[in-house]
Each structure stands twice: as C-alpha cells, then as structure tokens.
Amino acid sequence: MATTAAPKLTAPGGSFLLESRHPDEVFMPEDFSEQHSLIAQTAEEFAQNEIIPNIEKMEHKDFSVTRGLLKKAGELGLSSVEIPEAYGGLEMDKVTAAVIADHIAKYAGFATTWGGHTGIGTLPIVYFGTDEQKKKYLPRLAAGEIVGAYALSEASVGTGGVNCRGTGYVSADGKP
C-alpha cells in the first residue's frame, strides 16, 4: 500500500533560503499523514528499544549486533519503504523514508550502516537493476536477510568510483 503526500513546496532547491515563502508552501511535520505518524512511532520505538541500548556494543565493533539490527529493521519494514511492492517492499514516498531516517539517526554509527544498506546498497538496484536482479535481491534486501553495500577500491582512481575495477568470485558453497 503506497503512501503519497501531495508536494506543496514550490521553491526550487535551496531558494527558500533567499526568498520569502508563505507557510503553505513548506512541508512540515504537521503535514504528516496518519500513516507517516504511525511509521514514525515504529521507527522511534525501534531506535529507543533496539538501537540505543546497543550503542556500546556497536562502538566496540560487535558487528553481529549491527547485523541483527539490520535484520530487525527489515522485519519491521523500516528498510523497504522505497522498494516496489512487486519486489517485497512497501513502495512508499520519500517523506516516509525521511521520517524513518530521522528516527534511525539517534545513533549515527547505525544510521550510516542502515543508510548504506537502504540507499547506496539497495536503491541502485531499484532504479537501474534488471527485472531478474530485482527479483533476486530486492525481497532479501527488504527483509534484511542480506545487506546492501557499495565497495570502492581506490587502487588507481583516487577518490571516485568512475574508474573502479574489480573481480568477484562465487564462494565454494555457491552463495552470493
């Protein structure tokens, strides 16, 4: 079930900083739908009950905790809002994604991992993947069964991924 908020903002880019704007032209938390508020509550409870109590473990690089939290976020639907329903996602709007990110950001260490998973690890498949890739990866990414990421090797490119080269091999057990 997709959620959409009618965009009211007509100010392009950051022009709201330089121009006078009427309050009706700005989207504010008071404009959230009931669905946005419910998802915000879920994300807040996840942050308070799951992320914050585990900060110390994550600070000491207990990656099993981080991995477990990614799985729980997936089970709660917090990692699938931008994935189409046809591929196991919730197919919701950008406002919903931002609402969730706002609450996940209670601890930047986990927020960065979650953002890498949902953003740079998942969205390129949503936007540019073949149907076969979407069917294979998106349901598992949405559920938190696998973790999305972006690998960058800078052996010959400096700081960009434009000239990145790499070789991948399937493990002996055949799993990706």
CSV table of C-alpha atoms in Angstrom, one decimal:
chain,number,residue,atom,x,y,z
A,1,MET,CA,0.0,0.0,0.0
A,2,ALA,CA,1.7,3.2,-1.2
A,3,THR,CA,1.6,6.4,0.7
A,4,THR,CA,1.9,9.7,-1.1
A,5,ALA,CA,2.0,13.2,0.3
A,6,ALA,CA,0.9,15.9,-2.1
A,7,PRO,CA,4.0,18.0,-2.6
A,8,LYS,CA,3.3,21.6,-1.6
A,9,LEU,CA,6.7,23.0,-1.8
A,10,THR,CA,7.2,25.1,-4.9
A,11,ALA,CA,10.5,26.6,-4.0
A,12,PRO,CA,13.2,25.0,-6.2
A,13,GLY,CA,16.3,23.7,-4.4
A,14,GLY,CA,17.5,25.9,-1.6
A,15,SER,CA,15.8,29.1,-2.9
A,16,PHE,CA,13.7,29.1,0.2
A,17,LEU,CA,16.8,30.4,2.0
A,18,LEU,CA,16.9,33.5,-0.2
A,19,GLU,CA,13.3,34.2,-1.0
A,20,SER,CA,10.2,35.0,1.1
A,21,ARG,CA,8.0,31.9,1.4
A,22,HIS,CA,4.4,31.6,2.7
A,23,PRO,CA,4.0,28.8,5.3
A,24,ASP,CA,1.6,27.0,3.0
A,25,GLU,CA,4.5,26.4,0.5
A,26,VAL,CA,6.5,24.5,3.1
A,27,PHE,CA,6.0,20.9,4.1
A,28,MET,CA,6.3,20.5,7.8
A,29,PRO,CA,5.8,17.7,10.4
A,30,GLU,CA,2.3,19.0,10.9
A,31,ASP,CA,1.6,17.9,7.3
A,32,PHE,CA,2.4,14.2,8.0
A,33,SER,CA,-0.4,11.7,7.3
A,34,GLU,CA,-1.6,9.3,9.9
A,35,GLN,CA,0.5,6.6,8.2
A,36,HIS,CA,3.6,8.8,8.4
A,37,SER,CA,2.9,9.3,12.2
A,38,LEU,CA,2.5,5.5,12.7
A,39,ILE,CA,5.7,4.7,10.9
A,40,ALA,CA,7.5,7.5,12.8
A,41,GLN,CA,6.3,5.8,16.0
A,42,THR,CA,7.5,2.4,14.9
A,43,ALA,CA,10.9,3.9,13.9
A,44,GLU,CA,11.2,5.8,17.2
A,45,GLU,CA,10.4,2.6,19.3
A,46,PHE,CA,13.0,0.7,17.3
A,47,ALA,CA,15.6,3.4,17.9
A,48,GLN,CA,14.8,3.6,21.7
A,49,ASN,CA,14.4,-0.1,22.3
A,50,GLU,CA,16.9,-1.6,20.0
A,51,ILE,CA,19.5,0.8,18.7
A,52,ILE,CA,20.2,2.9,21.8
A,53,PRO,CA,20.6,0.0,24.2
A,54,ASN,CA,23.2,-1.5,21.9
A,55,ILE,CA,25.4,1.6,21.2
A,56,GLU,CA,28.2,0.5,23.5
A,57,LYS,CA,28.4,-2.9,21.7
A,58,MET,CA,28.4,-1.3,18.3
A,59,GLU,CA,31.1,1.2,19.5
A,60,HIS,CA,33.2,-1.8,20.3
A,61,LYS,CA,32.7,-3.2,16.8
A,62,ASP,CA,30.4,-6.1,17.7
A,63,PHE,CA,29.2,-6.4,14.1
A,64,SER,CA,26.8,-9.2,15.0
A,65,VAL,CA,24.7,-6.6,16.8
A,66,THR,CA,24.7,-4.2,13.9
A,67,ARG,CA,23.7,-7.1,11.6
A,68,GLY,CA,20.9,-8.2,13.9
A,69,LEU,CA,19.6,-4.6,14.0
A,70,LEU,CA,19.5,-4.5,10.2
A,71,LYS,CA,17.5,-7.7,10.2
A,72,LYS,CA,15.1,-6.3,12.8
A,73,ALA,CA,14.7,-3.1,10.8
A,74,GLY,CA,13.9,-5.2,7.7
A,75,GLU,CA,11.3,-7.3,9.6
A,76,LEU,CA,9.6,-4.0,10.8
A,77,GLY,CA,9.5,-2.7,7.2
A,78,LEU,CA,11.9,0.1,8.0
A,79,SER,CA,14.3,-0.9,5.2
A,80,SER,CA,11.8,-1.5,2.5
A,81,VAL,CA,9.8,1.8,2.1
A,82,GLU,CA,11.5,2.7,-1.2
A,83,ILE,CA,11.3,-0.8,-2.7
A,84,PRO,CA,8.4,-1.6,-5.0
A,85,GLU,CA,5.7,-3.9,-3.7
A,86,ALA,CA,6.3,-6.3,-6.5
A,87,TYR,CA,9.7,-7.0,-5.1
A,88,GLY,CA,8.8,-7.3,-1.4
A,89,GLY,CA,8.8,-3.6,-0.5
A,90,LEU,CA,6.3,-1.1,0.8
A,91,GLU,CA,6.6,1.3,-2.1
A,92,MET,CA,6.1,4.4,-0.1
A,93,ASP,CA,7.0,8.1,-0.6
A,94,LYS,CA,10.2,9.9,0.1
A,95,VAL,CA,8.6,11.6,3.1
A,96,THR,CA,8.2,8.2,4.7
A,97,ALA,CA,11.8,7.4,4.0
A,98,ALA,CA,12.9,10.7,5.6
A,99,VAL,CA,10.7,10.2,8.6
A,100,ILE,CA,12.3,6.8,9.3
A,101,ALA,CA,15.8,8.1,8.7
A,102,ASP,CA,15.2,10.9,11.2
A,103,HIS,CA,14.4,8.4,13.9
A,104,ILE,CA,17.2,5.9,13.0
A,105,ALA,CA,19.6,8.8,13.3
A,106,LYS,CA,19.5,8.6,17.1
A,107,TYR,CA,22.9,6.9,16.7
A,108,ALA,CA,25.0,7.9,13.7
A,109,GLY,CA,27.0,4.7,13.7
A,110,PHE,CA,24.0,2.6,13.0
A,111,ALA,CA,22.3,5.2,10.9
A,112,THR,CA,25.3,5.2,8.5
A,113,THR,CA,25.1,1.4,8.2
A,114,TRP,CA,21.3,1.5,7.7
A,115,GLY,CA,21.6,4.3,5.2
A,116,GLY,CA,24.3,2.5,3.2
A,117,HIS,CA,22.0,-0.6,3.1
A,118,THR,CA,18.8,1.2,2.1
A,119,GLY,CA,20.4,3.9,0.0
A,120,ILE,CA,23.6,3.1,-1.8
A,121,GLY,CA,23.2,-0.7,-1.5
A,122,THR,CA,19.6,-1.0,-2.5
A,123,LEU,CA,18.4,2.0,-4.5
A,124,PRO,CA,20.7,1.4,-7.5
A,125,ILE,CA,19.0,-2.0,-7.9
A,126,VAL,CA,15.6,-0.4,-7.6
A,127,TYR,CA,16.4,2.3,-10.1
A,128,PHE,CA,18.7,0.6,-12.5
A,129,GLY,CA,18.6,-3.2,-11.9
A,130,THR,CA,17.2,-5.7,-14.4
A,131,ASP,CA,14.0,-7.4,-13.5
A,132,GLU,CA,16.0,-10.5,-12.8
A,133,GLN,CA,18.3,-8.6,-10.4
A,134,LYS,CA,15.3,-7.0,-8.7
A,135,LYS,CA,13.6,-10.4,-8.2
A,136,LYS,CA,16.7,-11.9,-6.9
A,137,TYR,CA,17.9,-9.2,-4.5
A,138,LEU,CA,15.2,-6.8,-3.5
A,139,PRO,CA,13.0,-9.1,-1.4
A,140,ARG,CA,16.0,-10.2,0.6
A,141,LEU,CA,17.3,-6.7,1.0
A,142,ALA,CA,13.9,-5.5,2.1
A,143,ALA,CA,13.7,-8.2,4.7
A,144,GLY,CA,17.2,-7.6,6.0
A,145,GLU,CA,18.2,-11.1,5.0
A,146,ILE,CA,21.2,-9.7,3.1
A,147,VAL,CA,23.0,-6.4,3.5
A,148,GLY,CA,23.3,-3.9,0.7
A,149,ALA,CA,26.6,-2.0,0.3
A,150,TYR,CA,28.9,-0.3,-2.1
A,151,ALA,CA,32.5,-1.4,-2.4
A,152,LEU,CA,35.2,1.0,-3.6
A,153,SER,CA,38.7,0.1,-4.3
A,154,GLU,CA,40.9,3.1,-5.0
A,155,ALA,CA,44.0,1.3,-6.4
A,156,SER,CA,44.1,3.6,-9.4
A,157,VAL,CA,41.3,6.1,-9.2
A,158,GLY,CA,41.9,8.5,-6.4
A,159,THR,CA,38.6,9.2,-4.7
A,160,GLY,CA,35.9,8.3,-7.2
A,161,GLY,CA,34.2,5.2,-8.3
A,162,VAL,CA,34.2,6.1,-12.0
A,163,ASN,CA,37.3,4.1,-12.9
A,164,CYS,CA,36.7,1.3,-10.4
A,165,ARG,CA,37.6,-2.3,-11.4
A,166,GLY,CA,37.1,-5.5,-9.5
A,167,THR,CA,36.7,-9.2,-9.8
A,168,GLY,CA,34.1,-11.2,-8.0
A,169,TYR,CA,34.0,-14.9,-7.3
A,170,VAL,CA,31.2,-17.2,-6.1
A,171,SER,CA,32.1,-18.9,-2.8
A,172,ALA,CA,32.6,-22.6,-2.7
A,173,ASP,CA,29.0,-23.1,-1.3
A,174,GLY,CA,27.6,-21.2,-4.3
A,175,LYS,CA,26.1,-18.4,-2.1
A,176,PRO,CA,26.5,-14.8,-3.1
